[in-house]
Each structure stands twice: as structure tokens, then as C-alpha cells.
Amino acid sequence: DWYFDRVEPVTDTAGIALTTRSFDTFFNGFGSIFITIAVFFFAFSTLITWAYYGEVSMYSLFKSKRAVLIYKWVYALLILIGATQSLDVVINFSDAMIGLLVIPNTIALLMLHPKVWEWTKEYFAKLKAGELKVYK
């Protein structure tokens, strides 16, 4: 049997607002505080981590402190631009850039394939010969 418990308006909520409302439903008042603090620390740690990874990558690629400085300026500019855009624009841009990482990763996989195949054959040969310790 079907019955109506209550009638409530439905709002179009997504993303962080949906998460906050969900927490507030079960932990009244706590959800908005907890989610705000958690998202702040997640975003801040992500900014620091990506800045570090980018600096190390730029130095590894170009062996130049000038390239690292240019990266820092571009990174800071993109932070300012991202802070003024809507969440959809930022997420779509981030997803597109991360998606483009498929290109250099695929090139690296193709270039390293012979070495990985060689290491795999060596590993299984040593395993078959009993030269490796196997923990069970």
C-alpha cells in the first residue's frame, strides 16, 4: 500500500550543497561546519600538492629555475581565475586537463614497453627457478 508521509518541495541541489544538506539532515547544524572545514583543507592541500608536482615536473623537463618561476606565475594566475569562475567551469577545465594527461602517459607506456617486457620475463624466470622468496 502506498501513502503520503509528507509533501516537501524539491530543490535542484548538486555537488557540495547536496553533501552539506545530507550531513545537515542527519547531524543538524554540524554538517555545514564539518563540510566547510573538510573542503577547505582538501582544497588547500590539493593546491599545495599540485604546485609541488608542477614545480618538480617543470624542473625535470627543462632543468631551469626560470621555467619553475614561469610555472609558479601561471599557477597563481590560474588559481585567481578559478576562484572567480563557477564550479562547473573549474571542474570541466580540470577534467579536461587531467584527461589530456593520457597523451604523455600513453607515449611513455609505448616507449617503456620493451623494458617492462624484459623485466617481466626476468621476474618470472627467477620465480620459476626459485631464486625469489615467496611469502604465503
PDB file of C-alpha atoms in Angstrom:
ATOM      1  CA  ASP A   1       0.000   0.000   0.000  1.00  0.00           C
ATOM      2  CA  TRP A   2       1.184   3.489  -0.858  1.00  0.00           C
ATOM      3  CA  TYR A   3       0.627   6.540   1.293  1.00  0.00           C
ATOM      4  CA  PHE A   4       1.998  10.059   1.560  1.00  0.00           C
ATOM      5  CA  ASP A   5       4.021  10.756   4.660  1.00  0.00           C
ATOM      6  CA  ARG A   6       4.555  14.437   3.872  1.00  0.00           C
ATOM      7  CA  VAL A   7       4.832  16.772   0.907  1.00  0.00           C
ATOM      8  CA  GLU A   8       8.026  18.784   0.543  1.00  0.00           C
ATOM      9  CA  PRO A   9       9.299  20.999  -2.249  1.00  0.00           C
ATOM     10  CA  VAL A  10      12.116  19.520  -4.308  1.00  0.00           C
ATOM     11  CA  THR A  11      15.146  21.688  -4.945  1.00  0.00           C
ATOM     12  CA  ASP A  12      17.780  21.180  -7.579  1.00  0.00           C
ATOM     13  CA  THR A  13      20.839  20.649  -5.408  1.00  0.00           C
ATOM     14  CA  ALA A  14      24.140  19.175  -6.540  1.00  0.00           C
ATOM     15  CA  GLY A  15      27.785  18.994  -5.569  1.00  0.00           C
ATOM     16  CA  ILE A  16      28.937  20.413  -2.283  1.00  0.00           C
ATOM     17  CA  ALA A  17      25.497  21.872  -1.494  1.00  0.00           C
ATOM     18  CA  LEU A  18      23.965  18.402  -1.745  1.00  0.00           C
ATOM     19  CA  THR A  19      26.629  16.943   0.534  1.00  0.00           C
ATOM     20  CA  THR A  20      26.125  19.721   3.072  1.00  0.00           C
ATOM     21  CA  ARG A  21      22.338  19.250   3.073  1.00  0.00           C
ATOM     22  CA  SER A  22      22.778  15.498   3.509  1.00  0.00           C
ATOM     23  CA  PHE A  23      25.039  15.963   6.513  1.00  0.00           C
ATOM     24  CA  ASP A  24      22.698  18.574   7.986  1.00  0.00           C
ATOM     25  CA  THR A  25      19.781  16.166   7.651  1.00  0.00           C
ATOM     26  CA  PHE A  26      21.416  13.671   9.987  1.00  0.00           C
ATOM     27  CA  PHE A  27      23.681  15.952  12.040  1.00  0.00           C
ATOM     28  CA  ASN A  28      21.663  19.146  12.342  1.00  0.00           C
ATOM     29  CA  GLY A  29      23.982  22.161  12.096  1.00  0.00           C
ATOM     30  CA  PHE A  30      27.137  20.050  12.204  1.00  0.00           C
ATOM     31  CA  GLY A  31      27.148  19.170   8.501  1.00  0.00           C
ATOM     32  CA  SER A  32      27.673  22.657   7.192  1.00  0.00           C
ATOM     33  CA  ILE A  33      30.535  23.300   9.620  1.00  0.00           C
ATOM     34  CA  PHE A  34      32.198  19.929   9.038  1.00  0.00           C
ATOM     35  CA  ILE A  35      31.901  20.030   5.235  1.00  0.00           C
ATOM     36  CA  THR A  36      33.184  23.620   5.093  1.00  0.00           C
ATOM     37  CA  ILE A  37      36.282  22.746   7.134  1.00  0.00           C
ATOM     38  CA  ALA A  38      36.872  19.457   5.277  1.00  0.00           C
ATOM     39  CA  VAL A  39      36.566  21.080   1.833  1.00  0.00           C
ATOM     40  CA  PHE A  40      38.858  23.929   2.861  1.00  0.00           C
ATOM     41  CA  PHE A  41      41.613  21.545   3.959  1.00  0.00           C
ATOM     42  CA  PHE A  42      41.118  19.292   0.928  1.00  0.00           C
ATOM     43  CA  ALA A  43      41.307  22.244  -1.477  1.00  0.00           C
ATOM     44  CA  PHE A  44      44.303  23.786   0.290  1.00  0.00           C
ATOM     45  CA  SER A  45      46.247  20.506   0.387  1.00  0.00           C
ATOM     46  CA  THR A  46      45.410  19.906  -3.291  1.00  0.00           C
ATOM     47  CA  LEU A  47      46.727  23.362  -4.216  1.00  0.00           C
ATOM     48  CA  ILE A  48      49.984  22.727  -2.354  1.00  0.00           C
ATOM     49  CA  THR A  49      50.418  19.238  -3.806  1.00  0.00           C
ATOM     50  CA  TRP A  50      49.737  20.227  -7.411  1.00  0.00           C
ATOM     51  CA  ALA A  51      52.043  23.221  -7.057  1.00  0.00           C
ATOM     52  CA  TYR A  52      54.851  20.954  -5.841  1.00  0.00           C
ATOM     53  CA  TYR A  53      54.259  18.314  -8.531  1.00  0.00           C
ATOM     54  CA  GLY A  54      54.209  21.007 -11.203  1.00  0.00           C
ATOM     55  CA  GLU A  55      57.428  22.619  -9.983  1.00  0.00           C
ATOM     56  CA  VAL A  56      59.246  19.285  -9.868  1.00  0.00           C
ATOM     57  CA  SER A  57      57.939  18.358 -13.319  1.00  0.00           C
ATOM     58  CA  MET A  58      58.951  21.679 -14.837  1.00  0.00           C
ATOM     59  CA  TYR A  59      62.448  21.402 -13.402  1.00  0.00           C
ATOM     60  CA  SER A  60      62.732  17.775 -14.578  1.00  0.00           C
ATOM     61  CA  LEU A  61      61.634  18.699 -18.090  1.00  0.00           C
ATOM     62  CA  PHE A  62      63.564  21.925 -18.623  1.00  0.00           C
ATOM     63  CA  LYS A  63      66.341  21.866 -15.970  1.00  0.00           C
ATOM     64  CA  SER A  64      65.730  25.560 -15.430  1.00  0.00           C
ATOM     65  CA  LYS A  65      64.723  27.588 -12.402  1.00  0.00           C
ATOM     66  CA  ARG A  66      63.269  30.134 -14.817  1.00  0.00           C
ATOM     67  CA  ALA A  67      60.791  27.512 -16.078  1.00  0.00           C
ATOM     68  CA  VAL A  68      59.781  26.830 -12.472  1.00  0.00           C
ATOM     69  CA  LEU A  69      59.247  30.559 -11.880  1.00  0.00           C
ATOM     70  CA  ILE A  70      57.078  30.827 -15.003  1.00  0.00           C
ATOM     71  CA  TYR A  71      55.089  27.804 -13.819  1.00  0.00           C
ATOM     72  CA  LYS A  72      54.535  29.444 -10.407  1.00  0.00           C
ATOM     73  CA  TRP A  73      53.206  32.630 -12.024  1.00  0.00           C
ATOM     74  CA  VAL A  74      50.893  30.740 -14.389  1.00  0.00           C
ATOM     75  CA  TYR A  75      49.715  28.534 -11.498  1.00  0.00           C
ATOM     76  CA  ALA A  76      48.944  31.555  -9.295  1.00  0.00           C
ATOM     77  CA  LEU A  77      47.108  33.250 -12.177  1.00  0.00           C
ATOM     78  CA  LEU A  78      45.015  30.120 -12.794  1.00  0.00           C
ATOM     79  CA  ILE A  79      44.155  29.981  -9.073  1.00  0.00           C
ATOM     80  CA  LEU A  80      42.831  33.547  -9.284  1.00  0.00           C
ATOM     81  CA  ILE A  81      40.883  32.792 -12.460  1.00  0.00           C
ATOM     82  CA  GLY A  82      39.488  29.578 -10.990  1.00  0.00           C
ATOM     83  CA  ALA A  83      38.386  31.355  -7.826  1.00  0.00           C
ATOM     84  CA  THR A  84      36.230  33.733  -9.888  1.00  0.00           C
ATOM     85  CA  GLN A  85      34.588  31.133 -12.140  1.00  0.00           C
ATOM     86  CA  SER A  86      31.608  28.880 -11.482  1.00  0.00           C
ATOM     87  CA  LEU A  87      32.240  25.426 -10.083  1.00  0.00           C
ATOM     88  CA  ASP A  88      31.141  23.770 -13.344  1.00  0.00           C
ATOM     89  CA  VAL A  89      33.723  25.707 -15.369  1.00  0.00           C
ATOM     90  CA  VAL A  90      36.527  24.824 -12.936  1.00  0.00           C
ATOM     91  CA  ILE A  91      35.603  21.127 -12.773  1.00  0.00           C
ATOM     92  CA  ASN A  92      35.218  20.831 -16.546  1.00  0.00           C
ATOM     93  CA  PHE A  93      38.584  22.528 -17.111  1.00  0.00           C
ATOM     94  CA  SER A  94      40.271  20.297 -14.504  1.00  0.00           C
ATOM     95  CA  ASP A  95      38.729  17.165 -16.007  1.00  0.00           C
ATOM     96  CA  ALA A  96      39.859  18.177 -19.499  1.00  0.00           C
ATOM     97  CA  MET A  97      43.439  18.841 -18.358  1.00  0.00           C
ATOM     98  CA  ILE A  98      43.636  15.579 -16.430  1.00  0.00           C
ATOM     99  CA  GLY A  99      42.154  13.799 -19.447  1.00  0.00           C
ATOM    100  CA  LEU A 100      44.903  15.248 -21.642  1.00  0.00           C
ATOM    101  CA  LEU A 101      47.450  13.501 -19.413  1.00  0.00           C
ATOM    102  CA  VAL A 102      46.515  10.341 -21.306  1.00  0.00           C
ATOM    103  CA  ILE A 103      48.680  11.543 -24.200  1.00  0.00           C
ATOM    104  CA  PRO A 104      52.097  11.736 -22.466  1.00  0.00           C
ATOM    105  CA  ASN A 105      51.299   8.668 -20.364  1.00  0.00           C
ATOM    106  CA  THR A 106      50.470   6.621 -23.453  1.00  0.00           C
ATOM    107  CA  ILE A 107      53.687   7.763 -25.142  1.00  0.00           C
ATOM    108  CA  ALA A 108      55.666   6.799 -22.023  1.00  0.00           C
ATOM    109  CA  LEU A 109      53.982   3.381 -21.881  1.00  0.00           C
ATOM    110  CA  LEU A 110      54.801   2.714 -25.519  1.00  0.00           C
ATOM    111  CA  MET A 111      58.429   3.793 -25.038  1.00  0.00           C
ATOM    112  CA  LEU A 112      58.859   1.715 -21.857  1.00  0.00           C
ATOM    113  CA  HIS A 113      57.082  -1.371 -23.167  1.00  0.00           C
ATOM    114  CA  PRO A 114      60.265  -3.237 -24.242  1.00  0.00           C
ATOM    115  CA  LYS A 115      61.941  -2.665 -20.860  1.00  0.00           C
ATOM    116  CA  VAL A 116      58.842  -3.717 -18.900  1.00  0.00           C
ATOM    117  CA  TRP A 117      58.530  -6.849 -21.043  1.00  0.00           C
ATOM    118  CA  GLU A 118      62.196  -7.683 -20.363  1.00  0.00           C
ATOM    119  CA  TRP A 119      61.775  -7.167 -16.596  1.00  0.00           C
ATOM    120  CA  THR A 120      58.620  -9.297 -16.610  1.00  0.00           C
ATOM    121  CA  LYS A 121      60.411 -12.192 -18.338  1.00  0.00           C
ATOM    122  CA  GLU A 122      63.338 -11.920 -15.885  1.00  0.00           C
ATOM    123  CA  TYR A 123      60.993 -11.884 -12.891  1.00  0.00           C
ATOM    124  CA  PHE A 124      59.060 -14.976 -13.940  1.00  0.00           C
ATOM    125  CA  ALA A 125      62.271 -16.802 -14.862  1.00  0.00           C
ATOM    126  CA  LYS A 126      63.683 -16.101 -11.366  1.00  0.00           C
ATOM    127  CA  LEU A 127      60.374 -17.061  -9.787  1.00  0.00           C
ATOM    128  CA  LYS A 128      60.298 -20.356 -11.695  1.00  0.00           C
ATOM    129  CA  ALA A 129      63.947 -21.074 -10.811  1.00  0.00           C
ATOM    130  CA  GLY A 130      63.190 -20.496  -7.122  1.00  0.00           C
ATOM    131  CA  GLU A 131      65.547 -17.528  -6.812  1.00  0.00           C
ATOM    132  CA  LEU A 132      62.866 -15.304  -5.244  1.00  0.00           C
ATOM    133  CA  LYS A 133      61.416 -15.616  -1.789  1.00  0.00           C
ATOM    134  CA  VAL A 134      57.683 -16.152  -1.961  1.00  0.00           C
ATOM    135  CA  TYR A 135      55.705 -15.382   1.171  1.00  0.00           C
ATOM    136  CA  LYS A 136      52.485 -17.307   1.647  1.00  0.00           C
TER     137      LYS A 136
END
